[in-house]
Coordinates of C-alpha atoms and ligand atoms in Angstrom, one line a residue:
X203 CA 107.7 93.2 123.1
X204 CA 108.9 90.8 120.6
X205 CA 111.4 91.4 117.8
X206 CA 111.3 89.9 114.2
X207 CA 114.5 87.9 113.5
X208 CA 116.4 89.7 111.2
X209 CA 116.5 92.8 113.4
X210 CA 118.2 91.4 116.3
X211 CA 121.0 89.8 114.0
X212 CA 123.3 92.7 114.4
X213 CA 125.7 93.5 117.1
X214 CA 123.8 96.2 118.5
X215 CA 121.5 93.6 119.7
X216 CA 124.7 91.4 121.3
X217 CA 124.7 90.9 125.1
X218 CA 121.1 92.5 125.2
X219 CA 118.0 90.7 125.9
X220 CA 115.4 90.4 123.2
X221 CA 111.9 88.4 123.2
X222 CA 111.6 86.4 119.5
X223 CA 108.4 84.5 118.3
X224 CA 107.8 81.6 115.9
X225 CA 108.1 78.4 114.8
X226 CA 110.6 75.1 115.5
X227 CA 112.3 74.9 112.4
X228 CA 114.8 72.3 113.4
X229 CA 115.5 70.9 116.8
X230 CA 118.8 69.2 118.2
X231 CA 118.1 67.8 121.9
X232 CA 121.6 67.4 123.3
X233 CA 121.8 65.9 127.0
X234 CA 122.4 69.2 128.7
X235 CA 121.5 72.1 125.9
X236 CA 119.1 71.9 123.1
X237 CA 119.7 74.2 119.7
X238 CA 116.8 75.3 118.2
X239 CA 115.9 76.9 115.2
X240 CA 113.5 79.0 115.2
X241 CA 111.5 80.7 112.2
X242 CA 109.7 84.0 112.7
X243 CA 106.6 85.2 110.8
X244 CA 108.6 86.8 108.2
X245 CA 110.3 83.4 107.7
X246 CA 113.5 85.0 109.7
X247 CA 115.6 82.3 111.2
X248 CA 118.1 82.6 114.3
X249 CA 119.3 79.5 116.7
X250 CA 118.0 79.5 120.4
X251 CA 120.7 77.6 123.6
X252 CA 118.3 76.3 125.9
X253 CA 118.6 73.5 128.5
X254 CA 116.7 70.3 127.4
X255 CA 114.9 70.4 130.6
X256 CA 113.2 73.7 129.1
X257 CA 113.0 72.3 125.9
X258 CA 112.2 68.7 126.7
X259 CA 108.1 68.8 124.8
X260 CA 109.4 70.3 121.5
X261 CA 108.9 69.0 118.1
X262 CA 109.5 70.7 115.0
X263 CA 106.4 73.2 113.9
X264 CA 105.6 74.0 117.6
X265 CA 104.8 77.5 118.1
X266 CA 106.7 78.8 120.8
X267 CA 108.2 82.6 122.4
X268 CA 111.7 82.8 123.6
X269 CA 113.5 85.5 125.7
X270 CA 117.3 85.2 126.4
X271 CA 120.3 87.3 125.4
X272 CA 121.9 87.5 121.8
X273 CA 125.7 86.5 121.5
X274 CA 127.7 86.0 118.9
X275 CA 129.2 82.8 117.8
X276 CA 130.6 81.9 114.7
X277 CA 129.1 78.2 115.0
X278 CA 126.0 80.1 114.6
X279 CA 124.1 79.1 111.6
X280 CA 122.2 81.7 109.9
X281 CA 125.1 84.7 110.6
X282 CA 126.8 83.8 113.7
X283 CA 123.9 85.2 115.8
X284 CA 122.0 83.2 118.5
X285 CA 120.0 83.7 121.6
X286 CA 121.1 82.2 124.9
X287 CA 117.4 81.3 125.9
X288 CA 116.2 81.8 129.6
X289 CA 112.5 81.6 129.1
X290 CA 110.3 79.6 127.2
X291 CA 106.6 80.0 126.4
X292 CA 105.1 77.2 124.5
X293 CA 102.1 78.5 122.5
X294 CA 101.2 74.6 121.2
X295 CA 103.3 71.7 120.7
X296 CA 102.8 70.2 117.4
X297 CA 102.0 66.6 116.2
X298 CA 105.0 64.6 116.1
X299 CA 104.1 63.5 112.5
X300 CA 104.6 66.7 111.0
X301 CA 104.3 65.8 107.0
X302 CA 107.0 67.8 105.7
X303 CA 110.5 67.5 105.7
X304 CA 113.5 67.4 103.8
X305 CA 112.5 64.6 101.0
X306 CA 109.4 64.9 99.9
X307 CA 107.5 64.2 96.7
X308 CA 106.2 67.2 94.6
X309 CA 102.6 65.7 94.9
X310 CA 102.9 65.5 98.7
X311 CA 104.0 69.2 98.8
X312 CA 101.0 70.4 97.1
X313 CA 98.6 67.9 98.6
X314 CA 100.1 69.7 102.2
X315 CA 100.9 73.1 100.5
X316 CA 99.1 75.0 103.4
X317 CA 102.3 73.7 105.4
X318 CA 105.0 73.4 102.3
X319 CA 104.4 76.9 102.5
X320 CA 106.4 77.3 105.8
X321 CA 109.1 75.8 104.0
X322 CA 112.1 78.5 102.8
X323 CA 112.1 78.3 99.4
X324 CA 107.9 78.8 99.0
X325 CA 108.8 81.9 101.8
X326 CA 111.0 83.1 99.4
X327 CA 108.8 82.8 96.4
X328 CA 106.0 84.2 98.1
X329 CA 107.9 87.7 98.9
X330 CA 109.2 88.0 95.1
X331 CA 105.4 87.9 94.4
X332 CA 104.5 90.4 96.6
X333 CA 107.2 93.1 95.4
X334 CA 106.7 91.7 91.9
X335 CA 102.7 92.7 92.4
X336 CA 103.5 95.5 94.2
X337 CA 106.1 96.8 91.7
X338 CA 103.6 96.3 88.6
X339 CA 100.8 98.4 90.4
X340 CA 103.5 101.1 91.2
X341 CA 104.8 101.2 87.5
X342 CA 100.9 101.9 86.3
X343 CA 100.5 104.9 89.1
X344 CA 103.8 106.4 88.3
X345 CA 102.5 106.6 85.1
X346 CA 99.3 107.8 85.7
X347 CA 97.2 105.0 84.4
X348 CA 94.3 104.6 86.6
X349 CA 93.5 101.0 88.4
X350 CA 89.7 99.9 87.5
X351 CA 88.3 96.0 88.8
X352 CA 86.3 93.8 85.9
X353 CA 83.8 91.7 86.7
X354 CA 85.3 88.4 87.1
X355 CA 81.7 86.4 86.4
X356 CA 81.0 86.8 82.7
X357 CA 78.7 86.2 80.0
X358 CA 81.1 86.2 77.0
X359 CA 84.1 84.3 76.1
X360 CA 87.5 86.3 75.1
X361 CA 90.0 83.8 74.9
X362 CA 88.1 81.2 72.6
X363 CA 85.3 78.9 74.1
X364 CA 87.4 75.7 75.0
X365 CA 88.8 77.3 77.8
X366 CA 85.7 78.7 79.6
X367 CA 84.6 77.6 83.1
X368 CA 80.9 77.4 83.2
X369 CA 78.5 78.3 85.9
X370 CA 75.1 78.6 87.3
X371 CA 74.2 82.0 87.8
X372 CA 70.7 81.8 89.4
X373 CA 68.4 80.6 86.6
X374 CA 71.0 81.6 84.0
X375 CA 74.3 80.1 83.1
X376 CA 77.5 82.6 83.3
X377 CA 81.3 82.1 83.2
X378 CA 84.3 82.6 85.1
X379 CA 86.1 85.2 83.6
X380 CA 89.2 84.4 80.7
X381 CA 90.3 88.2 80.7
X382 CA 89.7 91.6 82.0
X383 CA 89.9 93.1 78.1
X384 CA 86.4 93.5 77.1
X385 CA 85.6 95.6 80.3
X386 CA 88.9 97.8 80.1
X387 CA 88.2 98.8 76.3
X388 CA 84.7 99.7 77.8
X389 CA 86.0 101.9 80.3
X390 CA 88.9 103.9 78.4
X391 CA 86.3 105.9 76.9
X392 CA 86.0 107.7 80.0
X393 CA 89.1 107.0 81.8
X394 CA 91.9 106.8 79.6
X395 CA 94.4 104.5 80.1
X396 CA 93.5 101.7 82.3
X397 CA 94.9 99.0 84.2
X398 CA 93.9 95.8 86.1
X399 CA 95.3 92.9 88.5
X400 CA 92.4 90.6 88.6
X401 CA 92.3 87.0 88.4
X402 CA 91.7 85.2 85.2
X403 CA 90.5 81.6 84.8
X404 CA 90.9 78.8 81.9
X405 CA 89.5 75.6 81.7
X406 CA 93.2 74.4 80.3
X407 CA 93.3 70.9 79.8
X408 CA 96.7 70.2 78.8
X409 CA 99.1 69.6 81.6
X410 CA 102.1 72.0 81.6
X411 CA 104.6 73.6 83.7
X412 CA 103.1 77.1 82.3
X413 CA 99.4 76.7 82.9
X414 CA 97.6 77.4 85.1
X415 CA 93.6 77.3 86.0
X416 CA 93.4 80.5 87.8
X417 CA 96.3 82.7 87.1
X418 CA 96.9 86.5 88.5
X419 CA 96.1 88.6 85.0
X420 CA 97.5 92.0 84.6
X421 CA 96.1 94.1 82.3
X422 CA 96.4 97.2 80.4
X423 CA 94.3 99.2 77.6
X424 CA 94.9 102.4 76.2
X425 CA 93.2 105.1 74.0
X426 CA 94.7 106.4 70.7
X427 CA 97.7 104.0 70.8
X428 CA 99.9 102.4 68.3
X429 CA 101.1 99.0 68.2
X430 CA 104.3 100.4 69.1
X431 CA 103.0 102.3 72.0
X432 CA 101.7 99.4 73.2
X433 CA 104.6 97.6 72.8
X434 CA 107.1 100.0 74.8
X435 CA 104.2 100.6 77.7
X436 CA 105.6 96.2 77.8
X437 CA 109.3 96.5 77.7
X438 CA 109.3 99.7 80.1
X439 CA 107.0 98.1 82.7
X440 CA 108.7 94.5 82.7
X441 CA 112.2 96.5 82.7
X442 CA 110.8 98.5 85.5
X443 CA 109.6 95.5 87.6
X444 CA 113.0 93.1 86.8
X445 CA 115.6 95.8 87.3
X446 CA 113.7 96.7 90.7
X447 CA 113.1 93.0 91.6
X448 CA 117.1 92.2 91.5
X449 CA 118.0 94.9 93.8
X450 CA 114.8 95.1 96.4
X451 CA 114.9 91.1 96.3
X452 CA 118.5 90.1 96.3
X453 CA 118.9 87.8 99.5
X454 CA 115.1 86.2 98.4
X455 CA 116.8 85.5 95.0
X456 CA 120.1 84.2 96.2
X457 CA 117.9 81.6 98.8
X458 CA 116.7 80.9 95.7
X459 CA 120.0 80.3 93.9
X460 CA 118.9 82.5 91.2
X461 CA 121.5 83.9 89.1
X462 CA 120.5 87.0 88.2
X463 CA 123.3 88.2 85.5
X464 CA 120.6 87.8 82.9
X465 CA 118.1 89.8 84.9
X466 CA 120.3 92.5 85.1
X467 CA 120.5 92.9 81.4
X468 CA 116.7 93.4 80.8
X469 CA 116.6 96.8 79.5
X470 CA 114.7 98.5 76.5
X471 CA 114.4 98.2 73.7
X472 CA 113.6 94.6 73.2
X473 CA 113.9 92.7 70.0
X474 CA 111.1 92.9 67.7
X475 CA 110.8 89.8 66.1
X476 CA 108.7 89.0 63.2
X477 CA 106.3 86.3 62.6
X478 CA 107.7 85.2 59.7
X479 CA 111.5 85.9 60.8
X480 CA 110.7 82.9 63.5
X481 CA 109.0 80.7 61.2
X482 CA 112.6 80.8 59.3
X483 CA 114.4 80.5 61.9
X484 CA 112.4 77.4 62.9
X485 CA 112.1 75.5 59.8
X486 CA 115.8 76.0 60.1
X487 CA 116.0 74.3 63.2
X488 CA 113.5 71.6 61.9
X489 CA 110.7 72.1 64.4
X490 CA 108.1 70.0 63.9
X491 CA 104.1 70.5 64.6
X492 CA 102.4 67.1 66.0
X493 CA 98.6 68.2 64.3
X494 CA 95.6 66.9 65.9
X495 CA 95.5 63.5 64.8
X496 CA 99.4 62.9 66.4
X497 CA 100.9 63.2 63.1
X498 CA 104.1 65.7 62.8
X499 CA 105.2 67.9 60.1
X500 CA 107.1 70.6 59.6
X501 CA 106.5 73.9 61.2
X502 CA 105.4 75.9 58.2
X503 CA 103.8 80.0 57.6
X504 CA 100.5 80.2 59.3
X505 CA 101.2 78.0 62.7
X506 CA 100.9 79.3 66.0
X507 CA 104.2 79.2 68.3
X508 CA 103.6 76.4 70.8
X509 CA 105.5 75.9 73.6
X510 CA 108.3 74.2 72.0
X511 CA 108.7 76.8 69.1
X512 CA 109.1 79.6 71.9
X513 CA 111.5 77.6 73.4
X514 CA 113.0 77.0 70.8
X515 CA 113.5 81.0 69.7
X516 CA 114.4 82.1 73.4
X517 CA 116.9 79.6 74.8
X518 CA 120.1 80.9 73.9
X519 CA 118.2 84.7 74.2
X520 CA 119.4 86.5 77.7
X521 CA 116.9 89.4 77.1
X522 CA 112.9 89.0 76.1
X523 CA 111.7 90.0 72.7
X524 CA 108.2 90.3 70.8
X525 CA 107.3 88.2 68.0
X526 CA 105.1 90.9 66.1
X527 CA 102.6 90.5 63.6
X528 CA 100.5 86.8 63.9
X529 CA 98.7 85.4 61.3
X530 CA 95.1 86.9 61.9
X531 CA 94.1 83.0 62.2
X532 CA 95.7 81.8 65.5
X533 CA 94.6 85.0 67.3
X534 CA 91.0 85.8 68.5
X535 CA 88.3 87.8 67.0
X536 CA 89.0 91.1 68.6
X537 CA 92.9 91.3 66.9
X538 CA 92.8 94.4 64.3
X539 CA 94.3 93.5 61.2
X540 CA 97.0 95.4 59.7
X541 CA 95.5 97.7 56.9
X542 CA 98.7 96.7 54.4
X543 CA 99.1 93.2 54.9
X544 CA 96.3 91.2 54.6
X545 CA 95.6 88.4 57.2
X546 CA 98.5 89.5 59.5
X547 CA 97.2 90.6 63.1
X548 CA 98.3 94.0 65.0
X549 CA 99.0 91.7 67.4
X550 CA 102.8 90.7 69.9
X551 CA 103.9 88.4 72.7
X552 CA 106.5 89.2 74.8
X553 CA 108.8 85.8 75.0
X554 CA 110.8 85.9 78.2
X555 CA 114.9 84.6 77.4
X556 CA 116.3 81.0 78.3
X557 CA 113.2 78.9 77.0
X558 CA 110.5 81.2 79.6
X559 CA 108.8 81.7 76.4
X560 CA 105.4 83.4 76.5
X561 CA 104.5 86.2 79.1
X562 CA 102.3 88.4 77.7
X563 CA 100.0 89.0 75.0
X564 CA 98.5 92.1 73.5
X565 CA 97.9 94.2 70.4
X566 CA 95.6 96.6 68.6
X567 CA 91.9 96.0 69.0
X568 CA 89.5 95.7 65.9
X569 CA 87.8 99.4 66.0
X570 CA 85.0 98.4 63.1
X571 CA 82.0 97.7 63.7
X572 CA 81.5 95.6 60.5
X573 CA 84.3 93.7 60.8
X574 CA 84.2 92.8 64.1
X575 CA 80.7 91.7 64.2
X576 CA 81.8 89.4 61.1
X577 CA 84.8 88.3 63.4
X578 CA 82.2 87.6 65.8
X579 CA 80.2 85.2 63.9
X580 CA 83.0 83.8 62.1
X581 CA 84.5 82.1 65.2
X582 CA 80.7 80.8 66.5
X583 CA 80.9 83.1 68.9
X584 CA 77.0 84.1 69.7
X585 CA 76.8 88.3 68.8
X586 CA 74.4 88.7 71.3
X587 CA 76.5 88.1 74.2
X588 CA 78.9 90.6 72.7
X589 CA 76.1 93.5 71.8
X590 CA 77.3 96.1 74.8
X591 CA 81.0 95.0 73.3
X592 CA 79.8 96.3 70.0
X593 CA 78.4 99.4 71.2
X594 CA 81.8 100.6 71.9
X595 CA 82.0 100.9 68.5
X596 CA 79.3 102.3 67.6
X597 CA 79.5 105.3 69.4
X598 CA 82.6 107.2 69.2
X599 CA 85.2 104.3 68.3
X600 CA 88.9 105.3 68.4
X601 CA 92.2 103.0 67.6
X602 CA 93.0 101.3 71.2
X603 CA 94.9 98.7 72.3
X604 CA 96.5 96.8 75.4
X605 CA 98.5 93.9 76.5
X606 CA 97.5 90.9 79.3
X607 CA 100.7 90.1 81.4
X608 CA 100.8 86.3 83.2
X609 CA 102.1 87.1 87.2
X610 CA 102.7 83.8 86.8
X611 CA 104.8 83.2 84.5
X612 CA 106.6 86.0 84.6
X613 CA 107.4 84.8 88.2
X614 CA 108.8 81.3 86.6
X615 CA 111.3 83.4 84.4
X616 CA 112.7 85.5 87.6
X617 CA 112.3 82.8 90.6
X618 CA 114.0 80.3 87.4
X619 CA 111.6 77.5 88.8
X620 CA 110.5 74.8 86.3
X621 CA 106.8 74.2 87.3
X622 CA 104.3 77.3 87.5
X623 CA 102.4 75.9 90.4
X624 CA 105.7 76.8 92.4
X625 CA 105.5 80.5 91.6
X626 CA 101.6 80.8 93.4
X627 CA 100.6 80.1 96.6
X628 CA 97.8 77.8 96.5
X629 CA 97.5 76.7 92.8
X630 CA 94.6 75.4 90.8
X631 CA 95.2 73.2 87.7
X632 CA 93.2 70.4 85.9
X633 CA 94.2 68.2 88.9
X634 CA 93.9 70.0 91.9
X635 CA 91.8 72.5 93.5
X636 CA 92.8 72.0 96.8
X637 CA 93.6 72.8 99.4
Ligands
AMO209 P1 96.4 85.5 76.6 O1 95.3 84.5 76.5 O2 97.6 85.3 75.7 O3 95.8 86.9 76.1 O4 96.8 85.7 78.1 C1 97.7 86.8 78.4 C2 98.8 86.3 79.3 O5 98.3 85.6 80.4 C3 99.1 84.5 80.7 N1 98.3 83.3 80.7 C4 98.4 82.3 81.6 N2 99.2 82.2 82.7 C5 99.1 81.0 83.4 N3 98.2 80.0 83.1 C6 97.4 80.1 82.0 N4 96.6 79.1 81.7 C7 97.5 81.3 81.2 N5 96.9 81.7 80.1 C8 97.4 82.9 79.8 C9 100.3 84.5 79.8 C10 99.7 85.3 78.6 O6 100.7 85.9 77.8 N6 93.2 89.4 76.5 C11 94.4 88.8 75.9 C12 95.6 89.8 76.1 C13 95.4 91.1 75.3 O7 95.4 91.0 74.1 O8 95.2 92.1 76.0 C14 94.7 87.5 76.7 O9 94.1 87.2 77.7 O10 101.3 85.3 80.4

């Protein structure tokens, strides 16, 4: 039976014979020995000592199994561990012109990503994504929200038209879904709180290092809620997931050369930020808007928060906070508006510290019938495609509310890697959909 790596690294396992599988990470043929590296399938690494004559066919990326004895050596890379190979069993020797190695451009490594992701660093990522999505889901069943799965073809936008991917459905024309929302305020009429992890898609045509076209979209709605609730469900959930993350994900983390003294600060309650306080705070700092035409002016009351505002409120920040409160205007037609102040939305983001910026989104939901159908219309939104939307208020409406978390990007803020398309494993932007 074969072991995995990182079990055998211990001195239990010294002067025993073991049987490891993998990959040739990096080969050294010497004359008489050849050291090789070899990567497991949990992206474990530990040197093999065979004689060249064994080892004579290898090139880097062959598959191979190796039985021999573990010593201890403190020339050893990896921990001082290696394996004094006796056997060899070459599953296939690989093409000598394996694309990756140690200086590669970033376009290459995505052009070859179903191989870049054999490399350390993308193994790395990839296992802080699966705690990360394992440690959200966890947070919702602790807490007895109950997991539902939206429809991800769709008929109606939810996130503003520009961004919708368009499709034939049979004789009719549907789109790829923007968000889950819609479908979770339908269903917490029977369920309660509710909770997704499905994937959401945007047509985004701007090139960034935060969007994505298909991003992993987790989402949460909730009966008889407050802004407020809706705002600590946020803070305890990404708490939750970051303090957890440090300590389940350490030696990932440290691959990764994360530092994770900010991490460990995350606790609640976060800073509640709002609108207008960062409007100050960035005509202090003389951010500028560029408008549509490429002119630039001054940020004034009224503007959204691009990318540059938020990084511009978050980068000396080591703990995310909520801008509270946007103007009714920059946020779409579901936003409730707040009953005392005129034109400002029940709505939040959740800015992640050091320039991150923008992770999730969420608010109260517009509960009137009259006013959302005007809504509707109002953005040329067609009210037809929204009639079962409307329904849910008509019959038996309550205040409700919920919150859409990027995986993504709140992946970029823990992993601390500049470009989104880094922090999933096969990524879809404006320029590439494969492989
Ligand atoms: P919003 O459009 O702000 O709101 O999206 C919610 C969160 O999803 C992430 N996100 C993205 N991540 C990667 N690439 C993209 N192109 C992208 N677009 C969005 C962000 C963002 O905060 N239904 C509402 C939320 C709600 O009110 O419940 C919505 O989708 O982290």
């Amino acid at each position: 039976m074969s072991l995995r790596v990182h079990k055998i690294k211990s001195q239990e396992f010294v002067g025993k014979e073991v049987t490891i599988r993998g990959w040739v990470h990096r080969l050294r043929k010497q004359k008489e020995n050849s050291f090789i590296l070899v990567r497991d399938d949990r992206g474990g690494v530990i040197q093999c000592v065979l004689p060249t004559e064994k080892a004579s066919s290898l090139t880097v990326e062959s598959s191979v199994e190796i039985t021999g004895s573990v010593s201890q050596d403190s020339r050893a890379p990896e921990g001082g561990f290696e394996i004094k190979g006796k056997d060899i069993k070459i599953y296939n020797v690989a093409g000598a012109d394996y694309p990756i190695g140690e200086f590669q451009s970033d376009e290459l490594l995505l052009d070859k990503r179903h191989l870049t992701l054999r490399t350390r660093r993308m193994i790395a990522i990839a296992k802080i994504r699966a705690t990360v999505l394992d440690l959200g889901r966890r947070w919702f069943i602790d807490n007895g929200w109950i997991e539902v799965t939206a429809p991800t073809i769709v008929k109606g936008a939810v996130e503003g038209g520009s961004t919708l991917f368009k499709l034939k459905y049979f004789d009719d024309e549907a789109y790829l879904s923007q968000s889950a929302q819609l479908y979770l305020e339908a269903m917490i009429f029977s369920l309660g709180p509710v909770w997704s992890l499905t994937p959401s898609f945007r047509a985004e045509k701007s090139r960034t290092v935060r969007h994505l076209a298909e991003f992993s979209h987790l989402e949460a709605e909730a009966p008889w809620v407050t802004l407020e609730d809706i705002l600590k469900v946020q803070e305890q959930l990404v708490s939750y997931v970051i303090r957890t993350i440090v300590r389940d994900r350490a030696e990932e983390l440290a691959y990764l050369k994360r530092d994770v003294s900010d991490l460990k600060q995350v606790e609640p309650p976060f800073e509640r930020m709002p609108y207008e306080k960062a409007i100050d705070i960035l005509r202090s700092r003389g951010v500028m808007v560029i408008e549509e035409y490429g002119s630039s002016r001054e940020i004034r009351s009224g503007d959204d928060l691009s990318i540059d505002s938020e990084r511009e409120l978050t980068k000396d920040a080591e703990r995310p906070m909520f801008v509270v409160g946007y103007p009714m205007a920059v946020k779409p037609f579901y936003v409730k508006e707040d009953g005392e102040r005129k034109g400002v939305g029940l709505a939040a983001d959740m800015l992640a510290p050091r320039g991150f910026g923008e992770i999730t989104s969420g608010g109260l939901r517009e509960d009137n019938i009259v006013s959302m159908t005007e809504r509707i219309k109002s953005e040329g939104l067609n009210p037809a495609a929204y009639d079962w939307y409307l329904d849910l208020r008509r019959y038996g409406s309550v205040p409700h509310g919920g919150f859409g978390l990027g995986i993504e990007r709140l992946l970029r803020w823990i992993t601390n890697v500049e470009d989104i398309k880094d922090t999933v494993l096969f990524p879809r932007t404006m320029s590439r959909v494969a492989p």
